[in-house]
Short mmCIF file of C-alpha atoms (C1' of nucleotides) in Angstrom, two decimals:
data_model
loop_
_atom_site.label_atom_id
_atom_site.label_comp_id
_atom_site.label_asym_id
_atom_site.label_seq_id
_atom_site.Cartn_x
_atom_site.Cartn_y
_atom_site.Cartn_z
CA MET A 230 0.00 0.00 0.00
CA ALA A 231 2.57 2.52 1.12
CA VAL A 232 4.36 3.13 -2.11
CA ALA A 233 6.58 6.06 -1.30
CA VAL A 234 6.77 7.86 -4.58
CA GLN A 235 7.70 11.45 -5.09
CA ARG A 236 9.46 13.41 -7.75
CA ILE A 237 9.93 10.38 -9.87
CA GLU A 238 11.26 11.49 -13.22
CA ASN A 239 9.64 10.51 -16.43
CA SER A 240 12.84 8.68 -17.22
CA ASP A 241 12.12 6.26 -14.42
CA LEU A 242 9.16 4.92 -16.39
CA PRO A 243 9.48 2.03 -18.78
CA THR A 244 10.51 3.47 -22.13
CA ARG A 245 7.32 2.60 -23.95
CA CYS A 246 5.19 4.30 -21.30
CA ARG A 247 6.88 7.70 -21.51
CA ASP A 248 4.89 9.08 -24.38
CA CYS A 249 1.85 6.87 -24.07
CA SER A 250 -1.53 8.56 -24.02
CA SER A 251 -2.83 5.91 -21.65
CA ARG A 252 -0.18 7.01 -19.16
CA ARG A 253 -1.53 10.54 -19.36
CA ASP A 254 -5.25 9.95 -19.24
CA GLY A 255 -6.03 6.26 -19.76
CA PHE A 256 -5.89 3.18 -17.61
CA CYS A 257 -2.20 3.59 -16.76
CA ALA A 258 -2.71 7.07 -15.34
CA GLY A 259 -4.00 5.29 -12.25
CA LEU A 260 -0.70 3.50 -11.74
CA ALA A 261 2.30 4.74 -9.79
CA PRO A 262 5.63 4.72 -11.66
CA ALA A 263 6.83 1.95 -9.38
CA GLU A 264 3.83 -0.11 -10.33
CA LEU A 265 4.42 0.44 -14.02
CA LEU A 266 7.98 -0.75 -13.52
CA ARG A 267 6.76 -3.78 -11.62
CA LEU A 268 4.32 -4.62 -14.40
CA HIS A 269 6.84 -3.90 -17.10
CA PRO A 270 8.30 -7.42 -17.48
CA TYR A 271 4.80 -8.81 -17.98
CA VAL A 272 3.74 -6.44 -20.71
CA VAL A 273 4.34 -6.63 -24.42
CA ARG A 274 3.47 -3.85 -26.77
CA LYS A 275 2.32 -5.06 -30.17
CA ARG A 276 1.13 -3.85 -33.51
CA LEU A 277 -1.13 -6.00 -35.64
CA PRO A 278 -2.64 -5.52 -39.08
CA ALA A 279 -6.41 -5.72 -39.61
CA GLY A 280 -8.06 -9.10 -39.35
CA GLU A 281 -5.95 -10.75 -36.67
CA GLU A 282 -7.19 -12.34 -33.46
CA VAL A 283 -6.08 -10.61 -30.29
CA LEU A 284 -7.96 -12.85 -27.88
CA SER A 285 -9.72 -16.08 -28.84
CA GLN A 286 -13.06 -17.17 -27.49
CA GLY A 287 -12.86 -20.23 -25.31
CA VAL A 288 -9.13 -20.35 -24.68
CA LEU A 289 -7.67 -19.99 -21.21
CA ASN A 290 -7.94 -16.41 -20.01
CA THR A 291 -4.33 -15.44 -19.37
CA SER A 292 -4.00 -11.87 -20.53
CA TYR A 293 -5.56 -8.46 -20.65
CA VAL A 294 -5.31 -6.17 -23.61
CA HIS A 295 -5.18 -2.40 -23.51
CA VAL A 296 -5.99 -0.81 -26.85
CA LEU A 297 -3.73 2.10 -27.79
CA ASP A 298 -4.58 2.72 -31.42
CA GLY A 299 -7.08 1.36 -33.94
CA THR A 300 -10.35 -0.49 -33.54
CA VAL A 301 -10.95 -3.95 -32.16
CA LYS A 302 -14.18 -5.85 -32.67
CA LEU A 303 -15.56 -8.33 -30.17
CA THR A 304 -17.26 -11.25 -31.81
CA ALA A 305 -19.30 -14.21 -30.65
CA ALA A 306 -19.06 -17.37 -32.69
CA LEU A 307 -22.56 -18.59 -33.49
CA PRO A 308 -23.60 -22.23 -33.76
CA ASP A 309 -24.11 -21.89 -37.52
CA GLY A 310 -20.49 -20.91 -37.97
CA THR A 311 -21.06 -17.22 -38.61
CA GLU A 312 -19.82 -14.61 -36.24
CA GLN A 313 -21.77 -11.84 -34.61
CA ILE A 314 -20.14 -8.60 -33.52
CA VAL A 315 -21.10 -7.77 -29.95
CA GLY A 316 -18.93 -4.74 -29.31
CA LEU A 317 -16.27 -2.38 -30.54
CA ARG A 318 -13.20 -1.28 -28.64
CA PHE A 319 -11.30 1.90 -29.30
CA PRO A 320 -8.05 3.43 -28.00
CA GLY A 321 -8.07 3.63 -24.22
CA ASP A 322 -10.40 0.65 -23.92
CA PHE A 323 -9.62 -2.47 -22.05
CA LEU A 324 -10.21 -6.12 -22.94
CA GLY A 325 -10.43 -9.05 -20.59
CA GLN A 326 -12.44 -10.24 -17.65
CA ARG A 327 -10.90 -10.56 -14.24
CA PHE A 328 -13.03 -13.41 -12.95
CA ALA A 329 -13.62 -15.51 -16.02
CA PRO A 330 -11.68 -18.75 -16.39
CA ASP A 331 -11.65 -18.43 -20.14
CA VAL A 332 -12.12 -15.80 -22.78
CA GLY A 333 -15.78 -15.07 -23.46
CA PHE A 334 -15.52 -13.37 -26.82
CA THR A 335 -13.02 -13.31 -29.61
CA ALA A 336 -11.33 -9.94 -30.03
CA GLU A 337 -10.16 -9.26 -33.54
CA THR A 338 -8.44 -6.26 -35.05
CA ALA A 339 -10.80 -4.36 -37.35
CA THR A 340 -8.03 -2.01 -38.45
CA ASP A 341 -4.31 -1.88 -37.82
CA VAL A 342 -4.11 -1.92 -34.05
CA GLU A 343 -1.50 -1.06 -31.50
CA TYR A 344 -1.97 -2.45 -28.03
CA CYS A 345 -0.35 -3.61 -24.84
CA ARG A 346 -0.88 -7.19 -23.79
CA VAL A 347 -0.56 -7.63 -20.02
CA SER A 348 -0.19 -10.89 -18.18
CA LYS A 349 -3.43 -11.51 -16.34
CA ALA A 350 -1.63 -13.00 -13.35
CA ALA A 351 0.58 -9.93 -13.00
CA LEU A 352 -2.21 -7.37 -13.26
CA ASP A 353 -4.44 -9.41 -10.98
CA ALA A 354 -1.65 -9.49 -8.43
CA LEU A 355 -1.29 -5.75 -8.73
CA ALA A 356 -5.06 -5.35 -8.30
CA ASP A 357 -4.88 -7.48 -5.16
CA SER A 358 -2.38 -5.13 -3.62
CA ASN A 359 -3.72 -1.86 -4.98
CA THR A 360 -7.42 -1.26 -4.50
CA THR A 361 -7.40 1.66 -6.91
CA VAL A 362 -6.45 -0.73 -9.68
CA ALA A 363 -9.04 -3.25 -8.57
CA HIS A 364 -11.67 -0.53 -8.56
CA GLN A 365 -10.64 0.62 -11.99
CA MET A 366 -11.08 -2.88 -13.35
CA HIS A 367 -14.42 -3.28 -11.61
CA GLN A 368 -15.55 0.04 -12.94
CA TRP A 369 -14.55 -0.92 -16.43
CA VAL A 370 -16.90 -3.90 -16.36
CA ALA A 371 -19.66 -1.59 -15.18
CA THR A 372 -18.96 0.68 -18.16
CA GLU A 373 -19.18 -2.28 -20.50
CA LEU A 374 -22.47 -3.31 -18.92
CA GLN A 375 -23.85 0.17 -19.45
CA GLU A 376 -22.80 0.12 -23.08
CA SER A 377 -24.28 -3.29 -23.58
CA ARG A 378 -27.61 -2.22 -22.09
CA GLU A 379 -27.69 0.80 -24.35
CA MET A 380 -27.18 -1.58 -27.24
CA MET A 381 -30.15 -3.61 -26.02
CA LEU A 382 -32.27 -0.48 -26.13
CA THR A 383 -31.00 0.28 -29.62
CA LEU A 384 -31.97 -3.17 -30.79
CA THR A 385 -35.44 -3.07 -29.32
CA GLN A 386 -36.36 0.55 -30.03
CA ARG A 387 -34.55 1.90 -33.04
CA ASP A 388 -35.15 1.32 -36.72
CA ALA A 389 -32.46 0.73 -39.33
CA ARG A 390 -31.80 4.39 -40.09
CA GLN A 391 -31.39 5.26 -36.42
CA ARG A 392 -29.05 2.36 -35.82
CA VAL A 393 -26.77 3.24 -38.71
CA ALA A 394 -26.76 6.94 -37.83
CA GLY A 395 -26.04 6.03 -34.21
CA LEU A 396 -23.10 3.84 -35.13
CA LEU A 397 -21.57 6.55 -37.32
CA TYR A 398 -22.12 9.02 -34.52
CA ARG A 399 -20.38 6.82 -31.96
CA ILE A 400 -17.44 6.13 -34.22
CA GLY A 401 -17.15 9.84 -34.99
CA HIS A 402 -17.36 10.65 -31.34
CA ARG A 403 -14.59 8.23 -30.44
CA GLN A 404 -12.30 9.25 -33.28
CA THR A 405 -12.77 13.02 -32.90
CA PRO A 406 -14.62 13.76 -29.68
CA CYS A 407 -15.18 17.50 -30.01
CA ALA A 408 -15.84 18.15 -33.66
CA THR A 409 -19.20 19.09 -35.18
CA ARG A 410 -17.97 18.37 -38.67
CA THR A 411 -15.61 15.46 -39.04
CA ARG A 412 -14.26 12.90 -41.42
CA ILE A 413 -13.99 9.37 -40.16
CA GLU A 414 -12.42 6.21 -41.44
CA LEU A 415 -14.95 3.40 -41.05
CA PRO A 416 -13.25 0.52 -39.25
CA LEU A 417 -15.98 -1.89 -40.29
CA SER A 418 -17.12 -3.37 -43.57
CA ARG A 419 -20.82 -3.22 -44.46
CA GLY A 420 -21.13 -6.83 -43.38
CA GLU A 421 -19.59 -6.10 -40.00
CA MET A 422 -21.84 -3.13 -39.44
CA ALA A 423 -24.79 -5.33 -40.35
CA SER A 424 -23.72 -8.00 -37.89
CA TYR A 425 -23.26 -5.50 -35.10
CA LEU A 426 -26.57 -3.73 -35.67
CA GLY A 427 -28.65 -6.83 -36.32
CA LEU A 428 -29.37 -5.88 -39.93
CA THR A 429 -28.32 -7.07 -43.37
CA ILE A 430 -25.62 -5.76 -45.69
CA GLU A 431 -28.25 -4.49 -48.11
CA THR A 432 -30.06 -2.55 -45.41
CA ILE A 433 -26.81 -0.94 -44.22
CA SER A 434 -26.00 0.06 -47.76
CA ARG A 435 -29.45 1.52 -48.36
CA GLN A 436 -29.38 3.47 -45.12
CA LEU A 437 -25.94 4.88 -45.86
CA SER A 438 -27.21 5.95 -49.26
CA ALA A 439 -30.27 7.50 -47.63
CA LEU A 440 -28.15 9.45 -45.14
CA LYS A 441 -26.01 10.60 -48.03
CA ARG A 442 -29.07 11.61 -50.06
CA ASP A 443 -30.38 13.53 -47.05
CA GLY A 444 -27.16 15.51 -46.86
CA LEU A 445 -26.05 14.24 -43.46
CA ILE A 446 -22.92 12.48 -44.67
CA ALA A 447 -20.70 12.03 -47.69
CA ILE A 448 -18.85 8.85 -48.55
CA GLU A 449 -15.67 8.42 -50.52
CA HIS A 450 -13.91 5.16 -51.26
CA LYS A 451 -16.56 3.23 -49.28
CA THR A 452 -14.91 3.87 -45.94
CA GLN A 453 -14.16 7.59 -45.79
CA VAL A 454 -17.23 9.14 -44.25
CA THR A 455 -17.65 12.85 -43.78
CA ILE A 456 -20.15 13.78 -41.12
CA PHE A 457 -21.37 17.31 -41.78
CA ASP A 458 -23.04 17.87 -38.44
CA MET A 459 -22.69 15.57 -35.46
CA GLY A 460 -25.73 17.15 -33.83
CA LYS A 461 -27.97 16.40 -36.77
CA LEU A 462 -26.59 12.88 -36.92
CA ALA A 463 -27.42 12.42 -33.25
CA THR A 464 -30.94 13.58 -33.96
CA ALA A 465 -31.24 11.12 -36.83
CA ALA A 466 -30.03 8.45 -34.44
CA ALA A 467 -32.56 9.48 -31.79
CA MET A 468 -29.76 9.51 -29.24
CA THR A 469 -31.30 12.46 -27.41
CA VAL A 470 -32.01 11.91 -23.71
CA MET B 202 -8.22 -9.21 7.06
CA ALA B 203 -7.54 -11.51 9.99
CA VAL B 204 -11.03 -12.22 11.20
CA ALA B 205 -10.55 -14.99 13.70
CA VAL B 206 -13.71 -16.97 13.36
CA GLN B 207 -14.21 -20.55 14.37
CA ARG B 208 -17.06 -22.60 15.69
CA ILE B 209 -19.42 -19.71 15.62
CA GLU B 210 -22.87 -20.97 16.34
CA ASN B 211 -25.80 -20.27 14.10
CA SER B 212 -27.29 -18.38 17.01
CA ASP B 213 -24.52 -15.81 16.68
CA LEU B 214 -25.99 -14.71 13.37
CA PRO B 215 -28.57 -11.96 13.06
CA THR B 216 -31.96 -13.56 13.51
CA ARG B 217 -33.16 -12.95 10.00
CA CYS B 218 -30.06 -14.58 8.51
CA ARG B 219 -30.40 -17.89 10.32
CA ASP B 220 -32.76 -19.56 7.91
CA CYS B 221 -31.98 -17.49 4.85
CA SER B 222 -31.16 -19.32 1.65
CA SER B 223 -28.73 -16.58 0.70
CA ARG B 224 -26.75 -17.39 3.83
CA ARG B 225 -26.50 -21.00 2.69
CA ASP B 226 -25.69 -20.58 -0.98
CA GLY B 227 -26.20 -16.99 -2.05
CA PHE B 228 -24.30 -13.76 -1.67
CA CYS B 229 -24.19 -13.92 2.12
CA ALA B 230 -22.52 -17.34 2.11
CA GLY B 231 -19.33 -15.43 1.34
CA LEU B 232 -19.57 -13.45 4.57
CA ALA B 233 -18.20 -14.40 7.95
CA PRO B 234 -20.68 -14.35 10.83
CA ALA B 235 -18.85 -11.38 12.30
CA GLU B 236 -19.31 -9.54 9.04
CA LEU B 237 -23.00 -10.29 8.93
CA LEU B 238 -23.27 -8.91 12.44
CA ARG B 239 -21.33 -5.83 11.45
CA LEU B 240 -23.62 -5.27 8.46
CA HIS B 241 -26.73 -6.04 10.45
CA PRO B 242 -27.56 -2.49 11.58
CA TYR B 243 -27.43 -1.31 7.99
CA VAL B 244 -29.78 -3.90 6.55
CA VAL B 245 -33.55 -3.90 6.40
CA ARG B 246 -35.53 -6.87 5.26
CA LYS B 247 -38.67 -5.96 3.40
CA ARG B 248 -41.65 -7.44 1.66
CA LEU B 249 -43.40 -5.55 -1.09
CA PRO B 250 -46.45 -6.32 -3.22
CA ALA B 251 -46.23 -6.35 -7.02
CA GLY B 252 -45.83 -3.03 -8.79
CA GLU B 253 -43.70 -1.11 -6.30
CA GLU B 254 -40.40 0.61 -6.98
CA VAL B 255 -37.43 -0.86 -5.18
CA LEU B 256 -34.82 1.46 -6.67
CA SER B 257 -35.56 4.51 -8.78
CA GLN B 258 -33.64 5.52 -11.86
CA GLY B 259 -31.69 8.72 -11.41
CA VAL B 260 -31.84 9.07 -7.64
CA LEU B 261 -28.70 9.00 -5.52
CA ASN B 262 -27.29 5.51 -5.33
CA THR B 263 -27.33 4.75 -1.62
CA SER B 264 -28.34 1.15 -1.30
CA TYR B 265 -27.96 -2.34 -2.63
CA VAL B 266 -30.78 -4.80 -2.84
CA HIS B 267 -30.53 -8.54 -2.47
CA VAL B 268 -33.56 -10.39 -3.82
CA LEU B 269 -34.77 -13.22 -1.61
CA ASP B 270 -38.12 -14.13 -3.11
CA GLY B 271 -40.16 -13.07 -6.13
CA THR B 272 -39.24 -11.37 -9.38
CA VAL B 273 -37.93 -7.85 -9.90
CA LYS B 274 -37.91 -6.16 -13.28
CA LEU B 275 -35.30 -3.58 -14.29
CA THR B 276 -36.72 -0.86 -16.45
CA ALA B 277 -35.33 2.07 -18.39
CA ALA B 278 -37.52 5.13 -18.75
CA LEU B 279 -37.65 6.13 -22.40
CA PRO B 280 -37.87 9.71 -23.64
CA ASP B 281 -41.43 9.12 -24.87
CA GLY B 282 -42.57 8.27 -21.36
CA THR B 283 -42.90 4.53 -21.84
CA GLU B 284 -40.70 2.11 -20.02
CA GLN B 285 -38.60 -0.65 -21.44
CA ILE B 286 -37.69 -3.74 -19.43
CA VAL B 287 -33.97 -4.40 -19.63
CA GLY B 288 -33.62 -7.28 -17.22
CA LEU B 289 -35.21 -9.57 -14.69
CA ARG B 290 -33.90 -10.40 -11.25
CA PHE B 291 -34.76 -13.52 -9.33
CA PRO B 292 -34.05 -14.79 -5.81
CA GLY B 293 -30.34 -14.74 -5.08
CA ASP B 294 -29.72 -11.87 -7.47
CA PHE B 295 -28.22 -8.60 -6.55
CA LEU B 296 -29.17 -5.05 -7.51
CA GLY B 297 -26.96 -1.99 -7.41
CA GLN B 298 -23.75 -0.71 -8.88
CA ARG B 299 -20.73 -0.10 -6.74
CA PHE B 300 -19.21 2.72 -8.74
CA ALA B 301 -22.21 4.60 -10.05
CA PRO B 302 -23.12 7.90 -8.39
CA ASP B 303 -26.80 7.33 -9.11
CA VAL B 304 -29.14 4.51 -9.92
CA GLY B 305 -29.05 3.54 -13.59
CA PHE B 306 -32.29 1.66 -13.88
CA THR B 307 -35.52 1.55 -11.99
CA ALA B 308 -36.09 -1.75 -10.22
CA GLU B 309 -39.73 -2.60 -9.72
CA THR B 310 -41.39 -5.61 -8.16
CA ALA B 311 -43.08 -7.76 -10.80
CA THR B 312 -44.58 -10.04 -8.16
CA ASP B 313 -44.68 -9.94 -4.38
CA VAL B 314 -41.04 -9.65 -3.46
CA GLU B 315 -39.00 -10.22 -0.36
CA TYR B 316 -35.60 -8.63 -0.22
CA CYS B 317 -32.85 -7.18 1.92
CA ARG B 318 -31.91 -3.57 1.40
CA VAL B 319 -28.32 -2.87 2.42
CA SER B 320 -26.75 0.50 2.94
CA LYS B 321 -24.33 1.10 0.10
CA ALA B 322 -21.86 2.85 2.35
CA ALA B 323 -21.79 -0.08 4.76
CA LEU B 324 -21.36 -2.78 2.15
CA ASP B 325 -18.77 -0.71 0.28
CA ALA B 326 -16.85 -0.32 3.52
CA LEU B 327 -17.00 -4.06 4.01
CA ALA B 328 -15.81 -4.61 0.46
CA ASP B 329 -12.90 -2.28 1.12
CA SER B 330 -11.75 -4.40 4.02
CA ASN B 331 -12.65 -7.80 2.62
CA THR B 332 -11.40 -8.56 -0.85
CA THR B 333 -13.62 -11.62 -1.14
CA VAL B 334 -16.65 -9.38 -0.90
CA ALA B 335 -15.17 -6.91 -3.37
CA HIS B 336 -14.48 -9.78 -5.77
CA GLN B 337 -17.99 -11.08 -5.37
CA MET B 338 -19.42 -7.71 -6.28
CA HIS B 339 -17.07 -7.36 -9.23
CA GLN B 340 -17.99 -10.82 -10.38
CA TRP B 341 -21.65 -10.03 -10.14
CA VAL B 342 -21.28 -7.19 -12.61
CA ALA B 343 -19.45 -9.56 -14.94
CA THR B 344 -22.39 -11.97 -14.71
CA GLU B 345 -24.79 -9.18 -15.56
CA LEU B 346 -22.64 -8.22 -18.53
CA GLN B 347 -22.70 -11.79 -19.75
CA GLU B 348 -26.47 -11.92 -19.46
CA SER B 349 -26.85 -8.61 -21.20
CA ARG B 350 -24.68 -9.75 -24.11
CA GLU B 351 -26.72 -12.90 -24.44
CA MET B 352 -29.77 -10.69 -24.66
CA MET B 353 -28.07 -8.74 -27.45
CA LEU B 354 -27.60 -11.97 -29.35
CA THR B 355 -31.24 -12.88 -28.76
CA LEU B 356 -32.36 -9.54 -30.13
CA THR B 357 -30.20 -9.73 -33.22
CA GLN B 358 -30.53 -13.41 -34.04
CA ARG B 359 -33.78 -14.86 -32.82
CA ASP B 360 -37.30 -14.53 -34.16
CA ALA B 361 -40.44 -13.99 -32.09
CA ARG B 362 -41.12 -17.66 -31.37
CA GLN B 363 -37.56 -18.28 -30.21
CA ARG B 364 -37.61 -15.23 -27.96
CA VAL B 365 -40.84 -16.21 -26.26
CA ALA B 366 -39.79 -19.84 -25.87
CA GLY B 367 -36.45 -18.66 -24.50
CA LEU B 368 -38.03 -16.40 -21.93
CA LEU B 369 -40.34 -19.17 -20.71
CA TYR B 370 -37.36 -21.47 -20.56
CA ARG B 371 -35.33 -19.06 -18.48
CA ILE B 372 -38.17 -18.37 -16.07
CA GLY B 373 -38.77 -22.10 -15.74
CA HIS B 374 -35.10 -22.69 -15.17
CA ARG B 375 -34.91 -20.08 -12.42
CA GLN B 376 -38.09 -21.18 -10.68
CA THR B 377 -37.45 -24.94 -10.84
CA PRO B 378 -33.87 -25.56 -11.99
CA CYS B 379 -33.87 -29.32 -12.40
CA ALA B 380 -37.29 -30.24 -13.73
CA THR B 381 -38.06 -31.43 -17.26
CA ARG B 382 -41.77 -30.88 -16.78
CA THR B 383 -42.75 -27.88 -14.71
CA ARG B 384 -45.49 -25.41 -14.01
CA ILE B 385 -44.52 -21.80 -13.69
CA GLU B 386 -46.24 -18.66 -12.58
CA LEU B 387 -45.49 -15.96 -15.15
CA PRO B 388 -44.22 -12.90 -13.27
CA LEU B 389 -44.81 -10.68 -16.30
CA SER B 390 -47.87 -9.46 -18.14
CA ARG B 391 -48.01 -9.85 -21.92
CA GLY B 392 -47.07 -6.20 -22.22
CA GLU B 393 -44.02 -6.63 -20.00
CA MET B 394 -42.87 -9.66 -21.93
CA ALA B 395 -43.29 -7.66 -25.12
CA SER B 396 -41.23 -4.80 -23.75
CA TYR B 397 -38.45 -7.09 -22.60
CA LEU B 398 -38.28 -9.04 -25.86
CA GLY B 399 -38.66 -6.08 -28.19
CA LEU B 400 -41.98 -7.31 -29.56
CA THR B 401 -45.63 -6.27 -29.26
CA ILE B 402 -48.37 -7.61 -27.01
CA GLU B 403 -50.14 -9.13 -29.98
CA THR B 404 -47.05 -10.99 -31.11
CA ILE B 405 -46.44 -12.37 -27.62
CA SER B 406 -50.02 -13.55 -27.46
CA ARG B 407 -49.85 -15.19 -30.87
CA GLN B 408 -46.59 -16.94 -30.07
CA LEU B 409 -47.92 -18.23 -26.77
CA SER B 410 -50.94 -19.56 -28.62
CA ALA B 411 -48.66 -21.16 -31.21
CA LEU B 412 -46.52 -22.84 -28.53
CA LYS B 413 -49.74 -24.09 -26.94
CA ARG B 414 -51.03 -25.34 -30.28
CA ASP B 415 -47.73 -27.14 -30.87
CA GLY B 416 -48.10 -28.95 -27.56
CA LEU B 417 -45.06 -27.41 -25.87
CA ILE B 418 -46.95 -25.60 -23.16
CA ALA B 419 -50.38 -25.25 -21.60
CA ILE B 420 -51.77 -22.05 -20.14
CA GLU B 421 -54.37 -21.61 -17.44
CA HIS B 422 -55.60 -18.32 -16.05
CA LYS B 423 -53.24 -16.41 -18.36
CA THR B 424 -50.26 -16.73 -16.06
CA GLN B 425 -50.07 -20.40 -15.07
CA VAL B 426 -47.87 -21.98 -17.69
CA THR B 427 -47.13 -25.68 -17.79
CA ILE B 428 -43.97 -26.55 -19.66
CA PHE B 429 -44.18 -30.16 -20.79
CA ASP B 430 -40.56 -30.60 -21.75
CA MET B 431 -37.84 -28.11 -20.95
CA GLY B 432 -35.54 -29.72 -23.49
CA LYS B 433 -38.02 -29.25 -26.31
CA LEU B 434 -38.63 -25.69 -25.20
CA ALA B 435 -34.89 -25.02 -25.30
CA THR B 436 -34.83 -26.40 -28.82
CA ALA B 437 -37.71 -24.14 -29.82
CA ALA B 438 -35.75 -21.25 -28.31
CA ALA B 439 -32.60 -22.25 -30.23
CA MET B 440 -30.67 -22.03 -26.99
CA THR B 441 -28.56 -25.00 -27.96
CA VAL B 442 -24.98 -24.08 -28.70
"C1'" DC C 52 -7.26 -7.53 -68.67
"C1'" DG C 53 -10.23 -10.52 -66.25
"C1'" DA C 54 -11.62 -12.77 -62.03
"C1'" DA C 55 -13.21 -12.43 -57.39
"C1'" DG C 56 -15.08 -10.12 -53.78
"C1'" DA C 57 -17.56 -6.02 -51.76
"C1'" DA C 58 -21.03 -2.73 -52.32
"C1'" DT C 59 -24.97 -0.82 -54.43
"C1'" DT C 60 -29.51 -0.90 -56.34
"C1'" DG C 61 -33.90 -2.98 -57.64
"C1'" DA C 62 -37.87 -6.47 -57.23
"C1'" DT C 63 -40.25 -9.43 -54.27
"C1'" DT C 64 -41.40 -11.75 -49.97
"C1'" DT C 65 -42.21 -12.05 -45.16
"C1'" DA C 66 -42.32 -11.55 -40.23
"C1'" DC C 67 -43.91 -8.61 -37.31
"C1'" DA C 68 -46.36 -4.15 -36.35
"C1'" DT C 69 -50.45 -1.81 -36.54
"C1'" DC C 70 -55.27 -1.32 -36.62
"C1'" DA C 71 -59.59 -3.20 -35.29
"C1'" DA C 72 -62.91 -6.25 -33.22
"C1'" DT C 73 -64.07 -9.73 -29.87
"C1'" DT C 74 -63.59 -12.37 -25.71
"C1'" DG C 75 -62.85 -13.12 -21.10
"C1'" DC C 76 -61.92 -11.51 -16.40
"C1'" DT C 77 -62.69 -8.61 -12.14
"C1'" DG C 78 -64.75 -5.59 -9.53
"C1'" DT C 79 -68.75 -2.27 -8.50
"C1'" DG C 80 -73.36 -0.78 -7.96
"C1'" DG C 81 -78.16 -1.47 -8.36
"C1'" DC D 232 -77.56 -12.16 -8.44
"C1'" DC D 233 -77.10 -9.82 -12.63
"C1'" DA D 234 -75.61 -5.75 -15.41
"C1'" DC D 235 -71.92 -3.43 -17.17
"C1'" DA D 236 -67.79 -0.88 -16.93
"C1'" DG D 237 -62.91 -1.27 -17.49
"C1'" DC D 238 -58.96 -3.66 -18.66
"C1'" DA D 239 -55.88 -7.47 -20.38
"C1'" DA D 240 -55.61 -10.85 -23.66
"C1'" DT D 241 -56.82 -13.01 -27.81
"C1'" DT D 242 -57.78 -13.24 -32.65
"C1'" DG D 243 -58.26 -11.43 -37.29
"C1'" DA D 244 -57.28 -8.13 -41.27
"C1'" DT D 245 -54.09 -5.11 -43.25
"C1'" DG D 246 -49.77 -2.45 -43.67
"C1'" DT D 247 -44.81 -1.98 -43.73
"C1'" DA D 248 -39.83 -2.15 -42.70
"C1'" DA D 249 -36.47 -4.97 -43.47
"C1'" DA D 250 -35.08 -9.63 -45.30
"C1'" DT D 251 -34.36 -12.15 -49.24
"C1'" DC D 252 -33.51 -12.87 -53.97
"C1'" DA D 253 -31.35 -11.07 -58.00
"C1'" DA D 254 -28.71 -8.21 -61.02
"C1'" DT D 255 -25.31 -4.68 -61.76
"C1'" DT D 256 -21.37 -1.80 -60.55
"C1'" DC D 257 -17.23 -0.80 -58.28
"C1'" DT D 258 -12.42 -2.36 -56.36
"C1'" DT D 259 -8.72 -4.82 -55.97
"C1'" DC D 260 -5.26 -7.65 -57.38
"C1'" DG D 261 -2.98 -11.56 -59.71
#
DNA sequence: CGAAGAATTGATTTACATCAATTGCTGTGG
DNA sequence: CCACAGCAATTGATGTAAATCAATTCTTCG
């Protein structure tokens, strides 16, 4: 508990942490330099291209993943062999369950992704000795639950147009939090968007065309989406209140 | 940490805990007798009729609720004034979020309900000093997340018949875990089932009639449902992996 | 260039919603 | 005890959003 830390220089941090955004305002901001150093041997920083598995459903749950750059999709393998997207993870997000014996959902890079993989045993040990860390991990699950319940409401209440607009809004919000007008790079194919929103590829395509026709967005090269007005998009998504 | 407890008699427990099922195999099984005694002044045991609010969305989050008997529905108030059911809680389940400043969802009794209301401050304090309790609470959120993600899959993948069959199956499973043939008391009206499953009252009614016609269930007095074969119902619900 | 895959667009079908009527309970008052 | 609100549930008729089926068009890449 009593980690006497004061005036520790940046240079006392592990090299890779020095310029990391997570150190400034993400998960690692909650860690003392000494703790980062203690964790250091159990962390690997990686970069993967799109379409690679980061964590695989069903295997022994031995690591956490902290997303630094790019988009990761969480997928559930369905009995019929297809996969269903159940969540998206962006920079700053955290993957892994503390109290699950094995991995519940496959995590797969949707774009090029940079991340830190942390040994579960090491971070769990740290959480055992540092309640702040334990709380942070607990709180993260609560955040995921909240998100998942919002998705439930989306699926029961919103029509196709609202779902697509809402997804674009959320991606825009994560990629450029403060802009009213923004250009985003879609991390998902039409099929992936369809899977996530419980719709079909054709419906996604039609709704994107409709949003384009209505002057809310522009699309270039399939994946470059310009959002002209985040507020109007939020209205189209019925995200108000 | 070092709570020296040995050979504590049942009579050392708070009176209300002595015959409580939660003490045997629920949340309170994880607590030492001394801890139960410590919590005792901050707990009230209550019994409410159907249709009462147990926790109210938006108010300051000051208590946890531990369901002992009956069914509680979690509802989200929608902007248009209607309410959407986002979850059901049965005996043994837990309500309340450790790290949320206010209550996220209204919890309302769907049937007569017996429960213990615990001061949040007191249980949080206990969790701070007893990691087992903290873990249990963390784990509970993880369980809720799991359930919520399964609901997402239901809403994206399953049709009306599968949803209704699945709900009956789950209620049957909670009320009588080991039976193949069972009779359940529906804790929800048709409208509530519709809200939970993202369907309409009429569709629920038609699907119940269809399941009856197909010989999977029988219904008396609207709410008494006999399930002839849980296995067949699970098949109808496509719950099989 | 041509093949293969992804996305768009159009035509048709369908599951569920919506609208509408009827039935069946439950409680209240004459 | 019956009459009749008042409400939930059922059942039927019709409408509609999205799925499905079916061509194109656009992209990428060997």
